[in-house]
Amino acid sequence: MIRLAVVDDNSKDRDRICKIVKETARKENFELKVTAMGDPSFLKTDIEEGVYYDIFLLDVEMPGYTGMELARLIQENCGASYIIFVTRHIEYCPEGYEVGALRYILKEKLEEKLPGDLAYALSRIKNQKDQYFVVHNASGTRKIPYEDIIKIVKEDNKYSLIYTREGEYKVRSSIRSLTEQLKSGAFVGVNKGILVNVGHIHDIDTNRILHL
């Protein structure tokens, strides 16, 4: 299921956005969980606590935290997610793209622009779902491309270490559970406690596997 957050302090605008989102998901046949928030601090708390969303629809000017501040927090903590700004303020458009927005939509063109842009984001996420592994741990939530995972090593009965090109992630999950979660034929078990990405294997002999 794709998770989407709508953050707008204006209740009428928030309802408009949610209506378009649900209509688009139904029309495009996507299973979607929508969380609507009138207080941007709720999203800030969710992100800091590791709650993951695939798509964020953000107003720009809000009390407490602006959409731009939330976008920077999303960039730092949420990996490969999509941000769409929905606002009445065209002057913030350049800054919106600087913080990684997929689209910047003016509210007077909401019904015209949002369905197509949202459908585009949903399609991209659907194509990526089987190519990413989502890691939840104490430091937050991350989407890691399968190709970046080098190996996964059992630490004990409850925890495993995921070794990637960028570093290591400790997750509360057994090797057996991770094997079931990985939706890819790219990983092989070299013993009961290690999974290796075959894309990183350079050579195999009777005693060892050589990988990056």
PDB file of C-alpha atoms in Angstrom:
ATOM      1  CA  MET A   1       0.000   0.000   0.000  1.00  0.00           C
ATOM      2  CA  ILE A   2       1.198   3.502  -0.864  1.00  0.00           C
ATOM      3  CA  ARG A   3       1.149   5.986   2.033  1.00  0.00           C
ATOM      4  CA  LEU A   4       0.447   9.663   1.392  1.00  0.00           C
ATOM      5  CA  ALA A   5       0.444  12.665   3.743  1.00  0.00           C
ATOM      6  CA  VAL A   6      -1.514  15.865   3.116  1.00  0.00           C
ATOM      7  CA  VAL A   7      -0.389  18.820   5.254  1.00  0.00           C
ATOM      8  CA  ASP A   8      -2.345  22.080   5.014  1.00  0.00           C
ATOM      9  CA  ASP A   9      -3.568  24.316   7.823  1.00  0.00           C
ATOM     10  CA  ASN A  10      -6.573  25.447   5.747  1.00  0.00           C
ATOM     11  CA  SER A  11      -9.307  22.864   6.299  1.00  0.00           C
ATOM     12  CA  LYS A  12     -11.191  23.668   3.058  1.00  0.00           C
ATOM     13  CA  ASP A  13      -8.064  23.361   0.956  1.00  0.00           C
ATOM     14  CA  ARG A  14      -7.085  20.194   2.813  1.00  0.00           C
ATOM     15  CA  ASP A  15     -10.470  18.643   2.061  1.00  0.00           C
ATOM     16  CA  ARG A  16     -10.183  19.627  -1.626  1.00  0.00           C
ATOM     17  CA  ILE A  17      -6.773  18.010  -1.882  1.00  0.00           C
ATOM     18  CA  CYS A  18      -7.907  14.811  -0.137  1.00  0.00           C
ATOM     19  CA  LYS A  19     -10.931  14.540  -2.422  1.00  0.00           C
ATOM     20  CA  ILE A  20      -8.785  14.813  -5.555  1.00  0.00           C
ATOM     21  CA  VAL A  21      -6.241  12.348  -4.139  1.00  0.00           C
ATOM     22  CA  LYS A  22      -8.884   9.712  -3.400  1.00  0.00           C
ATOM     23  CA  GLU A  23     -10.606  10.190  -6.769  1.00  0.00           C
ATOM     24  CA  THR A  24      -7.276   9.869  -8.596  1.00  0.00           C
ATOM     25  CA  ALA A  25      -6.277   6.744  -6.659  1.00  0.00           C
ATOM     26  CA  ARG A  26      -9.632   5.141  -7.416  1.00  0.00           C
ATOM     27  CA  LYS A  27      -9.456   6.074 -11.114  1.00  0.00           C
ATOM     28  CA  GLU A  28      -5.864   4.841 -11.484  1.00  0.00           C
ATOM     29  CA  ASN A  29      -6.559   1.718  -9.405  1.00  0.00           C
ATOM     30  CA  PHE A  30      -4.010   2.391  -6.636  1.00  0.00           C
ATOM     31  CA  GLU A  31      -4.418   1.261  -3.045  1.00  0.00           C
ATOM     32  CA  LEU A  32      -3.671   4.362  -1.014  1.00  0.00           C
ATOM     33  CA  LYS A  33      -3.637   5.284   2.662  1.00  0.00           C
ATOM     34  CA  VAL A  34      -4.142   9.035   3.096  1.00  0.00           C
ATOM     35  CA  THR A  35      -3.230  10.858   6.316  1.00  0.00           C
ATOM     36  CA  ALA A  36      -4.416  14.481   6.482  1.00  0.00           C
ATOM     37  CA  MET A  37      -2.904  16.948   8.955  1.00  0.00           C
ATOM     38  CA  GLY A  38      -3.791  20.541   9.739  1.00  0.00           C
ATOM     39  CA  ASP A  39      -0.783  21.028  12.016  1.00  0.00           C
ATOM     40  CA  PRO A  40       2.647  20.668  10.343  1.00  0.00           C
ATOM     41  CA  SER A  41       4.206  19.729  13.687  1.00  0.00           C
ATOM     42  CA  PHE A  42       2.323  16.407  13.474  1.00  0.00           C
ATOM     43  CA  LEU A  43       4.240  15.502  10.321  1.00  0.00           C
ATOM     44  CA  LYS A  44       7.514  16.627  11.886  1.00  0.00           C
ATOM     45  CA  THR A  45       6.851  14.258  14.793  1.00  0.00           C
ATOM     46  CA  ASP A  46       5.946  11.404  12.444  1.00  0.00           C
ATOM     47  CA  ILE A  47       9.180  11.826  10.503  1.00  0.00           C
ATOM     48  CA  GLU A  48      11.296  12.006  13.643  1.00  0.00           C
ATOM     49  CA  GLU A  49       9.621   8.854  14.957  1.00  0.00           C
ATOM     50  CA  GLY A  50      10.272   6.959  11.728  1.00  0.00           C
ATOM     51  CA  VAL A  51       6.731   6.924  10.312  1.00  0.00           C
ATOM     52  CA  TYR A  52       7.137   6.508   6.563  1.00  0.00           C
ATOM     53  CA  TYR A  53       5.189   8.144   3.716  1.00  0.00           C
ATOM     54  CA  ASP A  54       5.757   7.663  -0.001  1.00  0.00           C
ATOM     55  CA  ILE A  55       4.243  10.989  -1.083  1.00  0.00           C
ATOM     56  CA  PHE A  56       3.914  14.344   0.692  1.00  0.00           C
ATOM     57  CA  LEU A  57       1.456  17.039  -0.446  1.00  0.00           C
ATOM     58  CA  LEU A  58       2.527  20.187   1.373  1.00  0.00           C
ATOM     59  CA  ASP A  59       1.249  23.721   1.686  1.00  0.00           C
ATOM     60  CA  VAL A  60       4.075  26.261   1.892  1.00  0.00           C
ATOM     61  CA  GLU A  61       2.996  28.937   4.368  1.00  0.00           C
ATOM     62  CA  MET A  62       1.814  27.361   7.618  1.00  0.00           C
ATOM     63  CA  PRO A  63       2.152  28.364  11.270  1.00  0.00           C
ATOM     64  CA  GLY A  64       4.895  26.612  13.200  1.00  0.00           C
ATOM     65  CA  TYR A  65       6.726  24.959  10.316  1.00  0.00           C
ATOM     66  CA  THR A  66       6.690  25.964   6.671  1.00  0.00           C
ATOM     67  CA  GLY A  67       6.407  23.483   3.838  1.00  0.00           C
ATOM     68  CA  MET A  68      10.015  24.247   2.900  1.00  0.00           C
ATOM     69  CA  GLU A  69      11.233  23.356   6.394  1.00  0.00           C
ATOM     70  CA  LEU A  70       9.275  20.112   6.279  1.00  0.00           C
ATOM     71  CA  ALA A  71      10.714  19.329   2.829  1.00  0.00           C
ATOM     72  CA  ARG A  72      14.265  19.661   4.129  1.00  0.00           C
ATOM     73  CA  LEU A  73      13.414  17.323   7.002  1.00  0.00           C
ATOM     74  CA  ILE A  74      11.915  14.861   4.510  1.00  0.00           C
ATOM     75  CA  GLN A  75      15.063  15.013   2.385  1.00  0.00           C
ATOM     76  CA  GLU A  76      17.233  14.209   5.387  1.00  0.00           C
ATOM     77  CA  ASN A  77      15.138  11.359   6.755  1.00  0.00           C
ATOM     78  CA  CYS A  78      12.808   9.799   4.205  1.00  0.00           C
ATOM     79  CA  GLY A  79      14.927   8.566   1.314  1.00  0.00           C
ATOM     80  CA  ALA A  80      13.233   8.128  -2.062  1.00  0.00           C
ATOM     81  CA  SER A  81       9.872   9.769  -1.401  1.00  0.00           C
ATOM     82  CA  TYR A  82       8.047  12.416  -3.457  1.00  0.00           C
ATOM     83  CA  ILE A  83       7.110  15.967  -2.484  1.00  0.00           C
ATOM     84  CA  ILE A  84       4.396  17.967  -4.253  1.00  0.00           C
ATOM     85  CA  PHE A  85       3.828  21.529  -3.071  1.00  0.00           C
ATOM     86  CA  VAL A  86       0.246  22.785  -3.247  1.00  0.00           C
ATOM     87  CA  THR A  87       0.113  26.516  -2.504  1.00  0.00           C
ATOM     88  CA  ARG A  88      -1.185  29.964  -3.415  1.00  0.00           C
ATOM     89  CA  HIS A  89       2.337  31.456  -3.444  1.00  0.00           C
ATOM     90  CA  ILE A  90       4.100  31.252  -6.785  1.00  0.00           C
ATOM     91  CA  GLU A  91       7.093  33.211  -5.447  1.00  0.00           C
ATOM     92  CA  TYR A  92       8.340  30.149  -3.556  1.00  0.00           C
ATOM     93  CA  CYS A  93       8.471  27.975  -6.679  1.00  0.00           C
ATOM     94  CA  PRO A  94      12.279  28.150  -7.250  1.00  0.00           C
ATOM     95  CA  GLU A  95      12.946  27.269  -3.610  1.00  0.00           C
ATOM     96  CA  GLY A  96      10.475  24.395  -3.873  1.00  0.00           C
ATOM     97  CA  TYR A  97      12.526  22.698  -6.568  1.00  0.00           C
ATOM     98  CA  GLU A  98      15.737  23.387  -4.622  1.00  0.00           C
ATOM     99  CA  VAL A  99      14.410  21.200  -1.780  1.00  0.00           C
ATOM    100  CA  GLY A 100      13.612  18.341  -4.159  1.00  0.00           C
ATOM    101  CA  ALA A 101       9.948  18.854  -5.033  1.00  0.00           C
ATOM    102  CA  LEU A 102       8.554  16.715  -7.832  1.00  0.00           C
ATOM    103  CA  ARG A 103       5.933  19.349  -8.695  1.00  0.00           C
ATOM    104  CA  TYR A 104       4.792  22.814  -7.554  1.00  0.00           C
ATOM    105  CA  ILE A 105       1.042  23.356  -8.028  1.00  0.00           C
ATOM    106  CA  LEU A 106      -0.917  26.559  -7.486  1.00  0.00           C
ATOM    107  CA  LYS A 107      -4.196  26.014  -5.667  1.00  0.00           C
ATOM    108  CA  GLU A 108      -6.216  27.869  -8.308  1.00  0.00           C
ATOM    109  CA  LYS A 109      -5.142  25.097 -10.720  1.00  0.00           C
ATOM    110  CA  LEU A 110      -5.555  22.238  -8.241  1.00  0.00           C
ATOM    111  CA  GLU A 111      -8.295  20.311 -10.077  1.00  0.00           C
ATOM    112  CA  GLU A 112      -6.470  20.772 -13.378  1.00  0.00           C
ATOM    113  CA  LYS A 113      -2.928  19.849 -12.346  1.00  0.00           C
ATOM    114  CA  LEU A 114      -2.983  17.583  -9.278  1.00  0.00           C
ATOM    115  CA  PRO A 115      -4.625  14.462 -10.797  1.00  0.00           C
ATOM    116  CA  GLY A 116      -2.019  14.112 -13.542  1.00  0.00           C
ATOM    117  CA  ASP A 117       0.958  14.923 -11.336  1.00  0.00           C
ATOM    118  CA  LEU A 118      -0.231  12.584  -8.604  1.00  0.00           C
ATOM    119  CA  ALA A 119      -0.853   9.759 -11.090  1.00  0.00           C
ATOM    120  CA  TYR A 120       2.712  10.233 -12.338  1.00  0.00           C
ATOM    121  CA  ALA A 121       4.129   9.959  -8.803  1.00  0.00           C
ATOM    122  CA  LEU A 122       1.987   6.914  -8.020  1.00  0.00           C
ATOM    123  CA  SER A 123       3.174   5.151 -11.179  1.00  0.00           C
ATOM    124  CA  ARG A 124       6.810   5.829 -10.327  1.00  0.00           C
ATOM    125  CA  ILE A 125       6.349   4.468  -6.821  1.00  0.00           C
ATOM    126  CA  LYS A 126       4.621   1.351  -8.117  1.00  0.00           C
ATOM    127  CA  ASN A 127       7.558   0.673 -10.433  1.00  0.00           C
ATOM    128  CA  GLN A 128      10.037   1.218  -7.608  1.00  0.00           C
ATOM    129  CA  LYS A 129       8.319  -0.828  -4.909  1.00  0.00           C
ATOM    130  CA  ASP A 130       9.982  -4.076  -5.959  1.00  0.00           C
ATOM    131  CA  GLN A 131      13.362  -2.397  -6.384  1.00  0.00           C
ATOM    132  CA  TYR A 132      13.735  -0.945  -2.902  1.00  0.00           C
ATOM    133  CA  PHE A 133      14.017  -2.323   0.603  1.00  0.00           C
ATOM    134  CA  VAL A 134      12.564  -0.145   3.369  1.00  0.00           C
ATOM    135  CA  VAL A 135      14.661  -0.066   6.545  1.00  0.00           C
ATOM    136  CA  HIS A 136      13.055   0.969   9.835  1.00  0.00           C
ATOM    137  CA  ASN A 137      15.404   1.523  12.768  1.00  0.00           C
ATOM    138  CA  ALA A 138      16.133   3.928  15.620  1.00  0.00           C
ATOM    139  CA  SER A 139      17.615   6.553  13.275  1.00  0.00           C
ATOM    140  CA  GLY A 140      14.534   6.709  11.051  1.00  0.00           C
ATOM    141  CA  THR A 141      13.208   5.133   7.863  1.00  0.00           C
ATOM    142  CA  ARG A 142      15.142   4.664   4.631  1.00  0.00           C
ATOM    143  CA  LYS A 143      14.434   3.274   1.178  1.00  0.00           C
ATOM    144  CA  ILE A 144      17.540   1.408   0.008  1.00  0.00           C
ATOM    145  CA  PRO A 145      17.800   0.315  -3.641  1.00  0.00           C
ATOM    146  CA  TYR A 146      18.443  -3.420  -3.840  1.00  0.00           C
ATOM    147  CA  GLU A 147      21.477  -2.752  -6.011  1.00  0.00           C
ATOM    148  CA  ASP A 148      23.078  -0.774  -3.157  1.00  0.00           C
ATOM    149  CA  ILE A 149      22.780  -3.648  -0.665  1.00  0.00           C
ATOM    150  CA  ILE A 150      26.013  -5.681  -0.572  1.00  0.00           C
ATOM    151  CA  LYS A 151      25.131  -8.266   2.047  1.00  0.00           C
ATOM    152  CA  ILE A 152      22.965  -8.921   5.097  1.00  0.00           C
ATOM    153  CA  VAL A 153      24.502 -10.597   8.132  1.00  0.00           C
ATOM    154  CA  LYS A 154      22.765 -12.121  11.140  1.00  0.00           C
ATOM    155  CA  GLU A 155      23.867 -10.467  14.378  1.00  0.00           C
ATOM    156  CA  ASP A 156      21.693 -12.516  16.753  1.00  0.00           C
ATOM    157  CA  ASN A 157      18.199 -13.999  16.827  1.00  0.00           C
ATOM    158  CA  LYS A 158      16.534 -10.569  16.773  1.00  0.00           C
ATOM    159  CA  TYR A 159      18.848  -8.279  14.817  1.00  0.00           C
ATOM    160  CA  SER A 160      20.612  -8.220  11.456  1.00  0.00           C
ATOM    161  CA  LEU A 161      23.146  -5.883   9.853  1.00  0.00           C
ATOM    162  CA  ILE A 162      22.529  -4.606   6.320  1.00  0.00           C
ATOM    163  CA  TYR A 163      25.749  -3.575   4.571  1.00  0.00           C
ATOM    164  CA  THR A 164      25.289  -1.055   1.749  1.00  0.00           C
ATOM    165  CA  ARG A 165      27.464   1.164  -0.404  1.00  0.00           C
ATOM    166  CA  GLU A 166      26.762   4.064   1.955  1.00  0.00           C
ATOM    167  CA  GLY A 167      27.128   2.312   5.307  1.00  0.00           C
ATOM    168  CA  GLU A 168      25.573  -0.176   7.692  1.00  0.00           C
ATOM    169  CA  TYR A 169      22.033  -0.405   9.060  1.00  0.00           C
ATOM    170  CA  LYS A 170      21.073  -2.410  12.128  1.00  0.00           C
ATOM    171  CA  VAL A 171      17.490  -3.666  11.927  1.00  0.00           C
ATOM    172  CA  ARG A 172      15.303  -5.590  14.321  1.00  0.00           C
ATOM    173  CA  SER A 173      14.618  -8.512  12.022  1.00  0.00           C
ATOM    174  CA  SER A 174      15.957 -12.019  11.601  1.00  0.00           C
ATOM    175  CA  ILE A 175      17.675 -13.266   8.454  1.00  0.00           C
ATOM    176  CA  ARG A 176      14.731 -15.567   7.859  1.00  0.00           C
ATOM    177  CA  SER A 177      12.279 -12.675   8.037  1.00  0.00           C
ATOM    178  CA  LEU A 178      14.428 -10.501   5.769  1.00  0.00           C
ATOM    179  CA  THR A 179      14.652 -13.310   3.220  1.00  0.00           C
ATOM    180  CA  GLU A 180      10.857 -13.384   3.063  1.00  0.00           C
ATOM    181  CA  GLN A 181      10.624  -9.587   2.769  1.00  0.00           C
ATOM    182  CA  LEU A 182      13.156  -9.219  -0.047  1.00  0.00           C
ATOM    183  CA  LYS A 183      11.192  -9.185  -3.294  1.00  0.00           C
ATOM    184  CA  SER A 184      14.150  -9.941  -5.500  1.00  0.00           C
ATOM    185  CA  GLY A 185      16.017 -12.942  -6.841  1.00  0.00           C
ATOM    186  CA  ALA A 186      19.233 -10.956  -6.490  1.00  0.00           C
ATOM    187  CA  PHE A 187      20.137 -12.373  -3.071  1.00  0.00           C
ATOM    188  CA  VAL A 188      21.554 -15.796  -2.233  1.00  0.00           C
ATOM    189  CA  GLY A 189      22.216 -17.393   1.133  1.00  0.00           C
ATOM    190  CA  VAL A 190      25.841 -18.439   1.531  1.00  0.00           C
ATOM    191  CA  ASN A 191      25.128 -19.937   4.955  1.00  0.00           C
ATOM    192  CA  LYS A 192      22.381 -19.683   7.575  1.00  0.00           C
ATOM    193  CA  GLY A 193      23.510 -16.262   8.692  1.00  0.00           C
ATOM    194  CA  ILE A 194      24.472 -14.388   5.520  1.00  0.00           C
ATOM    195  CA  LEU A 195      22.649 -13.175   2.412  1.00  0.00           C
ATOM    196  CA  VAL A 196      24.758 -11.810  -0.441  1.00  0.00           C
ATOM    197  CA  ASN A 197      23.720  -9.679  -3.408  1.00  0.00           C
ATOM    198  CA  VAL A 198      24.842 -11.627  -6.486  1.00  0.00           C
ATOM    199  CA  GLY A 199      25.446  -8.336  -8.280  1.00  0.00           C
ATOM    200  CA  HIS A 200      28.399  -7.720  -5.952  1.00  0.00           C
ATOM    201  CA  ILE A 201      29.982 -11.144  -6.317  1.00  0.00           C
ATOM    202  CA  HIS A 202      33.170 -11.031  -8.354  1.00  0.00           C
ATOM    203  CA  ASP A 203      34.367 -14.595  -8.033  1.00  0.00           C
ATOM    204  CA  ILE A 204      33.461 -17.908  -6.417  1.00  0.00           C
ATOM    205  CA  ASP A 205      35.696 -20.789  -5.422  1.00  0.00           C
ATOM    206  CA  THR A 206      35.180 -23.777  -3.171  1.00  0.00           C
ATOM    207  CA  ASN A 207      36.139 -21.863  -0.033  1.00  0.00           C
ATOM    208  CA  ARG A 208      34.895 -18.340  -0.420  1.00  0.00           C
ATOM    209  CA  ILE A 209      32.840 -15.745  -2.256  1.00  0.00           C
ATOM    210  CA  LEU A 210      34.586 -12.534  -3.250  1.00  0.00           C
ATOM    211  CA  HIS A 211      32.452  -9.377  -3.267  1.00  0.00           C
ATOM    212  CA  LEU A 212      32.826  -5.612  -2.897  1.00  0.00           C
TER     213      LEU A 212
END
